[in-house]
Amino acid sequence: MFQWLNDRTGAVTGLKTFWYWTVPATKCVFRMIPAMIIFAFLLQGITGVIMWSHYSPGSQTAWESVFFLQYHIPFGWLVRGIHHYSAQLIVGLLGFYLLASIFRYSYRSPREFVFWGALVLFVLSLCSCLTGDLLAWTLPGYSATLVRVRFLQMIPYAGSLLFKLVLGNPGPEFGTYTLTRFLVLHIMVFGGGFFAFLVLWRFFDFRARKIQIAQNAANAAFAAKMNAEPDASDSECKLERPKLAYFWSGQLFFTSVACMIFMAATLGLVFQHELCDKFQEKFPGKAKAEVAANAEAADQTDVPIVDWSGLPKEARRGAVLMSPASPGTAYNAARPEWSFRAVYHYSNMFPADKKFIAIFVVLPAIGFFFFLVPILGKFKPFHYLIVLATAAFVVALVYMTWASYKHDFDDPDYLIAVAEAEDLAVRATELALRPEGIPPTGALSLMQSDPKIKGRELFVRHCATCHAFVPQPGESVYPDFMPYYPPKPAEGAEPWKAKAPNLYQPIRKQWIAGFTDKERIISDDYLGGTVFRRGSMVEYVRDTLPETMEFIDEMIADDDPDDPMYTFASAKEGLDLLNEMLHKEALRDGRRAVVDKIPAGISEKRYELFSEFGCDETGCHKFYDKGSPGGAADLTGYMSREWLVGAIANIEDPRFYGAKNDGMPVYYAEGNADSTMTVQEVELIADFLRGTWYRPERSVTVAEPVMPEPAPQEPVAEKSAEAATEPVATVPDLEPPVENPTVTVEEPAVADPVEIPVPVLEPVPLLELPDEEPLTVVEPEEPAAVTKPESPDDEPDELSDLLRGLN
């Protein structure tokens, strides 16, 4: 039976030959490299097929499919990490093999094709890394690949054609067709080509070894015939006398150890980010000091300290998935992998008009030199020149790689760009992990409709030229509200100066109270940079308000204890209650309903504070049924979402400033074809300023702000007097808008450390349960129409409202 099977198929003979397979009996590391390369390619093939089965090439599906593999497929992060880092190690192994072949003089006859095969494998491995960068469709990979592909346009005559061929669409940005082309190149052309040349490479090595053995036997026979021994000192004779051993004996052990070393190195790279994070957790001061030093060097203090801790563990395992690519968005920190760092640094040494020579002349010349090595090396003197040239090339390669990394690590702008990109990646992951998941329009649409990302971008583009967005003196940075600092002015130019109030968290009571502080109101954080610095509002706060408060204090001192007129102990406390009432307006989505001329949810005595402090006097503000419109901005629903959207859209509406507007443009007016923003963009800016964006349900330790806002301390008399008629407000009135249904605020337990949820608006006010707020679900009144004022007022000298923060 076995004889018949062997006669027909040769299977038995093949198995016996495989069982008695002999290899050179050596423990040299150089002999282990081919086994490690084959093992690495098997890893690449297995993990590549798994990833391919989950991959969907498309501008709205590529990143999403990789995200699904990274976070939802069991051990998908491990598969992707092994595939990514083993590809990088293959480049290193092949490079080391080529260098060792040159220095050991093992490229000469009969091993020329072995050397050339390894050289082709090295080039194919580099090409695989280049094409693989784009497939994840991340911002760094997209930006780096686009820069590299644009180099094709430097080629005379055929450059534009090659660029369009790679692009696959009219351009000028990458798209779905580009991904399809890169996928075919990555898998079929470079991956398939690597496999084909890997087989040829081992075949050439096998043939060269047989030729060496035959030559060794011929030399030995000739020496015996001439009654002489081969010269033992002859290095060539040493190479021609390989000792053989069975692979399935001791050689299998050394091969297994070599493969395990490769696997250990790959897994070390897979877990490097997680290990670094644990190190930084153990030594947090060092990491923050480095970030602070980089920020100080760049003259910026808005460098984000990236927090990956709230994301699943898959976020820092394997190859970190950055934010999805956004065509047209520049990423100044895009860099190639380590294997191309020297080329990147070298090409930047040339001016733009000389880069063609650096990339398409010098680099091919270097490649051609290494191709000629087996031919030139046949002559012994040339071998020494080749070794010297190769050594010089290696030294230059190492130096340029080191110089590239050092330049980036010493460049604060680069480090800041990297930190911002990582912060963007954290945000993209948070949005993609929402219970609703990723919409059919892709993850990029989530980011483009996110107030934290897009709202900030629109604020910087349209508002940051006049408004600051930084903590006021004495305040600390809130965890969720990263400040924005304008770029450094050019040499000789005047430094940037705010022309309008600072809008850092304008719905806080601390911010609102600044308009009734005689020192803060004339600072650059409020009206100091506007024409209203000398207006009636400042005059009122600095002159009239102190007199009013003094009068109220006198009235309180003469008040009848049995029948008090005021329910607060001092005018200062009353002013605090007035600011608290406006603060509660800012936490709402819109205005309140009015019942019997009193806004629902506000007690009558609290409502009267608006008149007690003279805010509804002639020419001043309107607040629901108090005051008259036209004198100053209407404070009905002040700083609520509906109010803020209307103010940003059309500040010249009579409800706000009308003709008294101090230079703020009209961004959107219904029916106005010259509008520079859409309603959705205005809403994104408003939500960004209010801090109403999606936050995952996780608890983190946050520092208390330097200027905490205490809850208003109302006298017991006021509470007891109103207890019978005023139901206690409950949390729904203080909840954030419906856009963020998953955000919750809980009373933190008194413990060390204090663990509280990430603040939606500010740590303290959201935890207050004021007595005057009844649980009433009301529909907001119809907002005022956004129209142009019919007749402008003469001068902006009337009592201005607290919205000067938007002008």
Tab-separated table of C-alpha atoms in Angstrom, residues 204-460:
chain	number	residue	atom	x	y	z
A	204	PHE	CA	18.798	30.499	-3.967
A	205	ASP	CA	20.271	29.910	-0.505
A	206	PHE	CA	19.701	26.146	-0.842
A	207	ARG	CA	21.309	26.113	-4.292
A	208	ALA	CA	24.269	28.191	-3.113
A	209	ARG	CA	24.842	25.804	-0.209
A	210	LYS	CA	24.819	22.787	-2.539
A	211	ILE	CA	27.296	24.521	-4.843
A	212	GLN	CA	29.525	25.273	-1.869
A	213	ILE	CA	29.452	21.631	-0.787
A	214	ALA	CA	30.264	20.475	-4.328
A	215	GLN	CA	33.100	22.957	-4.587
A	216	ASN	CA	34.407	21.855	-1.208
A	217	ALA	CA	34.374	18.193	-2.339
A	218	ALA	CA	36.128	19.102	-5.580
A	219	ASN	CA	38.781	21.060	-3.691
A	220	ALA	CA	39.325	18.187	-1.289
A	221	ALA	CA	39.611	15.677	-4.165
A	222	PHE	CA	42.051	17.904	-6.001
A	223	ALA	CA	44.168	18.334	-2.871
A	224	ALA	CA	44.220	14.578	-2.281
A	225	LYS	CA	45.240	13.992	-5.882
A	226	MET	CA	48.079	16.461	-5.487
A	227	ASN	CA	49.006	14.891	-2.115
A	228	ALA	CA	48.428	18.197	-0.316
A	229	GLU	CA	46.047	19.483	2.338
A	230	PRO	CA	43.881	22.555	1.757
A	231	ASP	CA	45.226	25.620	3.417
A	232	ALA	CA	43.403	25.774	6.732
A	233	SER	CA	44.041	29.479	6.936
A	234	ASP	CA	42.208	30.104	3.733
A	235	SER	CA	38.948	31.782	4.716
A	236	GLU	CA	37.354	30.604	1.510
A	237	CYS	CA	38.073	26.957	2.395
A	238	LYS	CA	36.448	27.532	5.771
A	239	LEU	CA	33.330	28.745	4.056
A	240	GLU	CA	33.386	25.811	1.709
A	241	ARG	CA	33.364	23.236	4.509
A	242	PRO	CA	29.992	23.606	6.260
A	243	LYS	CA	29.206	21.039	8.906
A	244	LEU	CA	25.735	19.595	8.517
A	245	ALA	CA	23.237	18.514	11.178
A	246	TYR	CA	19.694	17.232	11.175
A	247	PHE	CA	17.218	20.065	11.566
A	248	TRP	CA	14.848	18.046	13.777
A	249	SER	CA	17.565	17.520	16.349
A	250	GLY	CA	19.441	20.412	17.961
A	251	GLN	CA	18.834	22.967	15.216
A	252	LEU	CA	15.104	22.983	15.886
A	253	PHE	CA	15.773	24.213	19.404
A	254	PHE	CA	17.908	27.157	18.278
A	255	THR	CA	15.371	28.051	15.586
A	256	SER	CA	12.546	27.954	18.154
A	257	VAL	CA	14.524	30.194	20.504
A	258	ALA	CA	15.124	32.685	17.691
A	259	CYS	CA	11.412	32.757	16.826
A	260	MET	CA	10.474	33.199	20.484
A	261	ILE	CA	12.888	36.119	20.737
A	262	PHE	CA	11.184	37.728	17.741
A	263	MET	CA	7.748	37.107	19.269
A	264	ALA	CA	8.846	38.545	22.606
A	265	ALA	CA	10.127	41.681	20.879
A	266	THR	CA	6.833	42.026	19.008
A	267	LEU	CA	4.750	41.614	22.168
A	268	GLY	CA	6.968	44.110	23.964
A	269	LEU	CA	6.098	46.681	21.314
A	270	VAL	CA	2.424	45.693	21.506
A	271	PHE	CA	2.304	46.512	25.230
A	272	GLN	CA	4.734	49.447	25.194
A	273	HIS	CA	2.068	52.159	25.502
A	274	GLU	CA	0.352	50.476	28.421
A	275	LEU	CA	3.671	50.010	30.213
A	276	CYS	CA	4.607	53.658	29.607
A	277	ASP	CA	1.253	54.789	31.018
A	278	LYS	CA	1.827	52.741	34.158
A	279	PHE	CA	5.270	54.269	34.494
A	280	GLN	CA	3.807	57.760	34.195
A	281	GLU	CA	1.159	56.906	36.772
A	282	LYS	CA	3.957	55.939	39.123
A	283	PHE	CA	5.893	59.115	38.355
A	284	PRO	CA	3.194	61.632	37.291
A	285	GLY	CA	5.233	64.689	38.153
A	286	LYS	CA	7.858	63.980	35.509
A	287	ALA	CA	5.324	63.681	32.672
A	288	LYS	CA	3.508	66.882	33.678
A	289	ALA	CA	6.805	68.717	34.075
A	290	GLU	CA	7.794	67.756	30.528
A	291	VAL	CA	4.467	68.988	29.154
A	292	ALA	CA	4.780	72.240	31.112
A	293	ALA	CA	8.330	72.752	29.866
A	294	ASN	CA	7.246	72.208	26.270
A	295	ALA	CA	4.341	74.619	26.694
A	296	GLU	CA	6.575	77.251	28.241
A	297	ALA	CA	9.073	76.896	25.411
A	298	ALA	CA	6.282	77.382	22.893
A	299	ASP	CA	4.871	80.307	24.871
A	300	GLN	CA	1.607	78.425	25.347
A	301	THR	CA	-0.216	77.032	28.360
A	302	ASP	CA	-3.095	75.300	26.597
A	303	VAL	CA	-1.211	72.048	25.981
A	304	PRO	CA	-3.587	69.177	26.743
A	305	ILE	CA	-2.470	66.512	29.183
A	306	VAL	CA	-3.921	63.506	27.399
A	307	ASP	CA	-5.940	61.195	29.617
A	308	TRP	CA	-6.406	57.682	28.242
A	309	SER	CA	-7.463	56.284	31.614
A	310	GLY	CA	-11.188	56.579	30.982
A	311	LEU	CA	-11.079	54.489	27.799
A	312	PRO	CA	-11.090	50.685	27.562
A	313	LYS	CA	-7.742	48.955	27.957
A	314	GLU	CA	-7.722	48.240	24.219
A	315	ALA	CA	-7.029	51.936	23.608
A	316	ARG	CA	-3.410	51.621	24.743
A	317	ARG	CA	-2.698	48.107	23.583
A	318	GLY	CA	-1.364	47.193	20.189
A	319	ALA	CA	-1.092	49.928	17.584
A	320	VAL	CA	-2.865	52.990	19.006
A	321	LEU	CA	-5.802	54.003	16.826
A	322	MET	CA	-5.701	57.748	16.301
A	323	SER	CA	-8.610	59.934	15.215
A	324	PRO	CA	-10.178	59.396	11.768
A	325	ALA	CA	-8.691	61.218	8.809
A	326	SER	CA	-10.257	64.516	7.860
A	327	PRO	CA	-9.412	65.519	4.265
A	328	GLY	CA	-8.247	69.089	4.162
A	329	THR	CA	-7.126	69.091	7.807
A	330	ALA	CA	-3.410	69.705	8.252
A	331	TYR	CA	-1.446	67.706	10.794
A	332	ASN	CA	1.946	69.282	11.346
A	333	ALA	CA	3.303	66.385	13.411
A	334	ALA	CA	2.889	63.718	10.702
A	335	ARG	CA	6.037	61.606	10.641
A	336	PRO	CA	7.020	58.297	8.976
A	337	GLU	CA	7.921	55.137	10.873
A	338	TRP	CA	11.414	54.687	12.277
A	339	SER	CA	12.665	52.979	9.107
A	340	PHE	CA	12.073	56.171	7.086
A	341	ARG	CA	13.162	58.689	9.706
A	342	ALA	CA	16.617	59.099	8.212
A	343	VAL	CA	15.156	59.659	4.742
A	344	TYR	CA	12.702	62.200	6.186
A	345	HIS	CA	15.474	64.140	7.926
A	346	TYR	CA	17.752	63.889	4.903
A	347	SER	CA	15.105	65.187	2.480
A	348	ASN	CA	14.382	68.167	4.742
A	349	MET	CA	18.001	69.234	4.410
A	350	PHE	CA	17.292	70.153	0.779
A	351	PRO	CA	15.297	73.199	-0.357
A	352	ALA	CA	11.961	72.584	-2.058
A	353	ASP	CA	13.364	72.967	-5.568
A	354	LYS	CA	16.109	70.398	-4.850
A	355	LYS	CA	13.996	67.689	-3.235
A	356	PHE	CA	13.598	65.923	-6.568
A	357	ILE	CA	17.350	65.314	-6.659
A	358	ALA	CA	17.372	64.153	-3.032
A	359	ILE	CA	14.510	61.682	-3.448
A	360	PHE	CA	14.543	60.529	-7.063
A	361	VAL	CA	18.265	60.746	-7.848
A	362	VAL	CA	20.347	60.192	-4.720
A	363	LEU	CA	18.206	57.467	-3.126
A	364	PRO	CA	17.984	55.340	-6.325
A	365	ALA	CA	21.740	55.775	-6.737
A	366	ILE	CA	22.299	54.353	-3.253
A	367	GLY	CA	20.014	51.440	-4.067
A	368	PHE	CA	21.888	50.800	-7.318
A	369	PHE	CA	25.181	50.770	-5.417
A	370	PHE	CA	23.957	47.976	-3.145
A	371	PHE	CA	22.700	46.089	-6.183
A	372	LEU	CA	26.230	46.200	-7.643
A	373	VAL	CA	27.856	44.932	-4.429
A	374	PRO	CA	27.978	41.223	-5.476
A	375	ILE	CA	29.478	42.198	-8.838
A	376	LEU	CA	32.065	44.665	-7.535
A	377	GLY	CA	32.891	42.445	-4.586
A	378	LYS	CA	34.313	39.707	-6.786
A	379	PHE	CA	37.547	41.634	-6.643
A	380	LYS	CA	39.052	41.606	-3.164
A	381	PRO	CA	40.246	45.248	-3.141
A	382	PHE	CA	36.746	46.417	-4.025
A	383	HIS	CA	35.350	44.455	-1.086
A	384	TYR	CA	37.231	46.652	1.376
A	385	LEU	CA	35.966	49.768	-0.360
A	386	ILE	CA	32.426	48.384	-0.195
A	387	VAL	CA	32.818	47.719	3.536
A	388	LEU	CA	34.071	51.265	4.131
A	389	ALA	CA	31.263	52.783	2.071
A	390	THR	CA	28.682	50.636	3.832
A	391	ALA	CA	30.057	51.576	7.257
A	392	ALA	CA	29.885	55.260	6.344
A	393	PHE	CA	26.344	54.779	5.085
A	394	VAL	CA	25.292	53.064	8.338
A	395	VAL	CA	26.840	55.829	10.441
A	396	ALA	CA	25.005	58.479	8.387
A	397	LEU	CA	21.784	56.488	8.623
A	398	VAL	CA	21.995	56.184	12.405
A	399	TYR	CA	22.944	59.824	12.817
A	400	MET	CA	20.077	61.129	10.675
A	401	THR	CA	17.592	58.906	12.450
A	402	TRP	CA	18.825	60.179	15.808
A	403	ALA	CA	18.862	63.772	14.573
A	404	SER	CA	15.269	63.465	13.336
A	405	TYR	CA	13.995	62.233	16.687
A	406	LYS	CA	16.064	64.757	18.620
A	407	HIS	CA	14.788	67.618	16.481
A	408	ASP	CA	11.198	66.596	17.179
A	409	PHE	CA	11.732	66.046	20.895
A	410	ASP	CA	13.315	69.494	21.161
A	411	ASP	CA	10.536	71.127	19.143
A	412	PRO	CA	7.691	72.223	21.465
A	413	ASP	CA	5.390	72.886	18.513
A	414	TYR	CA	5.765	69.262	17.410
A	415	LEU	CA	5.138	67.922	20.918
A	416	ILE	CA	2.094	70.151	21.306
A	417	ALA	CA	0.727	68.961	17.944
A	418	VAL	CA	1.228	65.342	19.031
A	419	ALA	CA	-0.542	65.993	22.341
A	420	GLU	CA	-3.442	67.665	20.537
A	421	ALA	CA	-3.684	64.750	18.087
A	422	GLU	CA	-3.753	62.239	20.941
A	423	ASP	CA	-6.381	64.313	22.739
A	424	LEU	CA	-8.416	64.289	19.524
A	425	ALA	CA	-7.998	60.502	19.344
A	426	VAL	CA	-9.333	60.152	22.889
A	427	ARG	CA	-12.353	62.259	21.997
A	428	ALA	CA	-13.009	60.329	18.779
A	429	THR	CA	-12.906	57.061	20.719
A	430	GLU	CA	-15.291	58.418	23.359
A	431	LEU	CA	-17.788	59.422	20.685
A	432	ALA	CA	-17.480	56.115	18.835
A	433	LEU	CA	-18.054	54.177	22.078
A	434	ARG	CA	-21.370	55.924	22.776
A	435	PRO	CA	-24.336	53.623	23.319
A	436	GLU	CA	-25.686	54.808	19.955
A	437	GLY	CA	-22.473	53.708	18.240
A	438	ILE	CA	-21.154	55.130	14.976
A	439	PRO	CA	-23.795	56.463	12.550
A	440	PRO	CA	-23.908	55.400	8.879
A	441	THR	CA	-22.280	58.708	7.968
A	442	GLY	CA	-19.101	57.595	9.732
A	443	ALA	CA	-17.102	58.587	12.789
A	444	LEU	CA	-15.938	61.813	11.183
A	445	SER	CA	-19.514	63.114	11.193
A	446	LEU	CA	-19.590	62.574	14.971
A	447	MET	CA	-16.549	64.770	15.361
A	448	GLN	CA	-17.871	67.413	12.997
A	449	SER	CA	-21.069	67.707	15.035
A	450	ASP	CA	-19.345	67.599	18.423
A	451	PRO	CA	-19.353	70.972	20.228
A	452	LYS	CA	-16.152	70.128	22.078
A	453	ILE	CA	-14.240	69.704	18.795
A	454	LYS	CA	-16.126	71.556	16.082
A	455	GLY	CA	-17.523	74.230	18.390
A	456	ARG	CA	-14.034	75.077	19.587
A	457	GLU	CA	-12.765	75.159	15.998
A	458	LEU	CA	-15.540	77.566	14.993
A	459	PHE	CA	-14.930	79.715	18.079
A	460	VAL	CA	-11.237	80.013	17.226
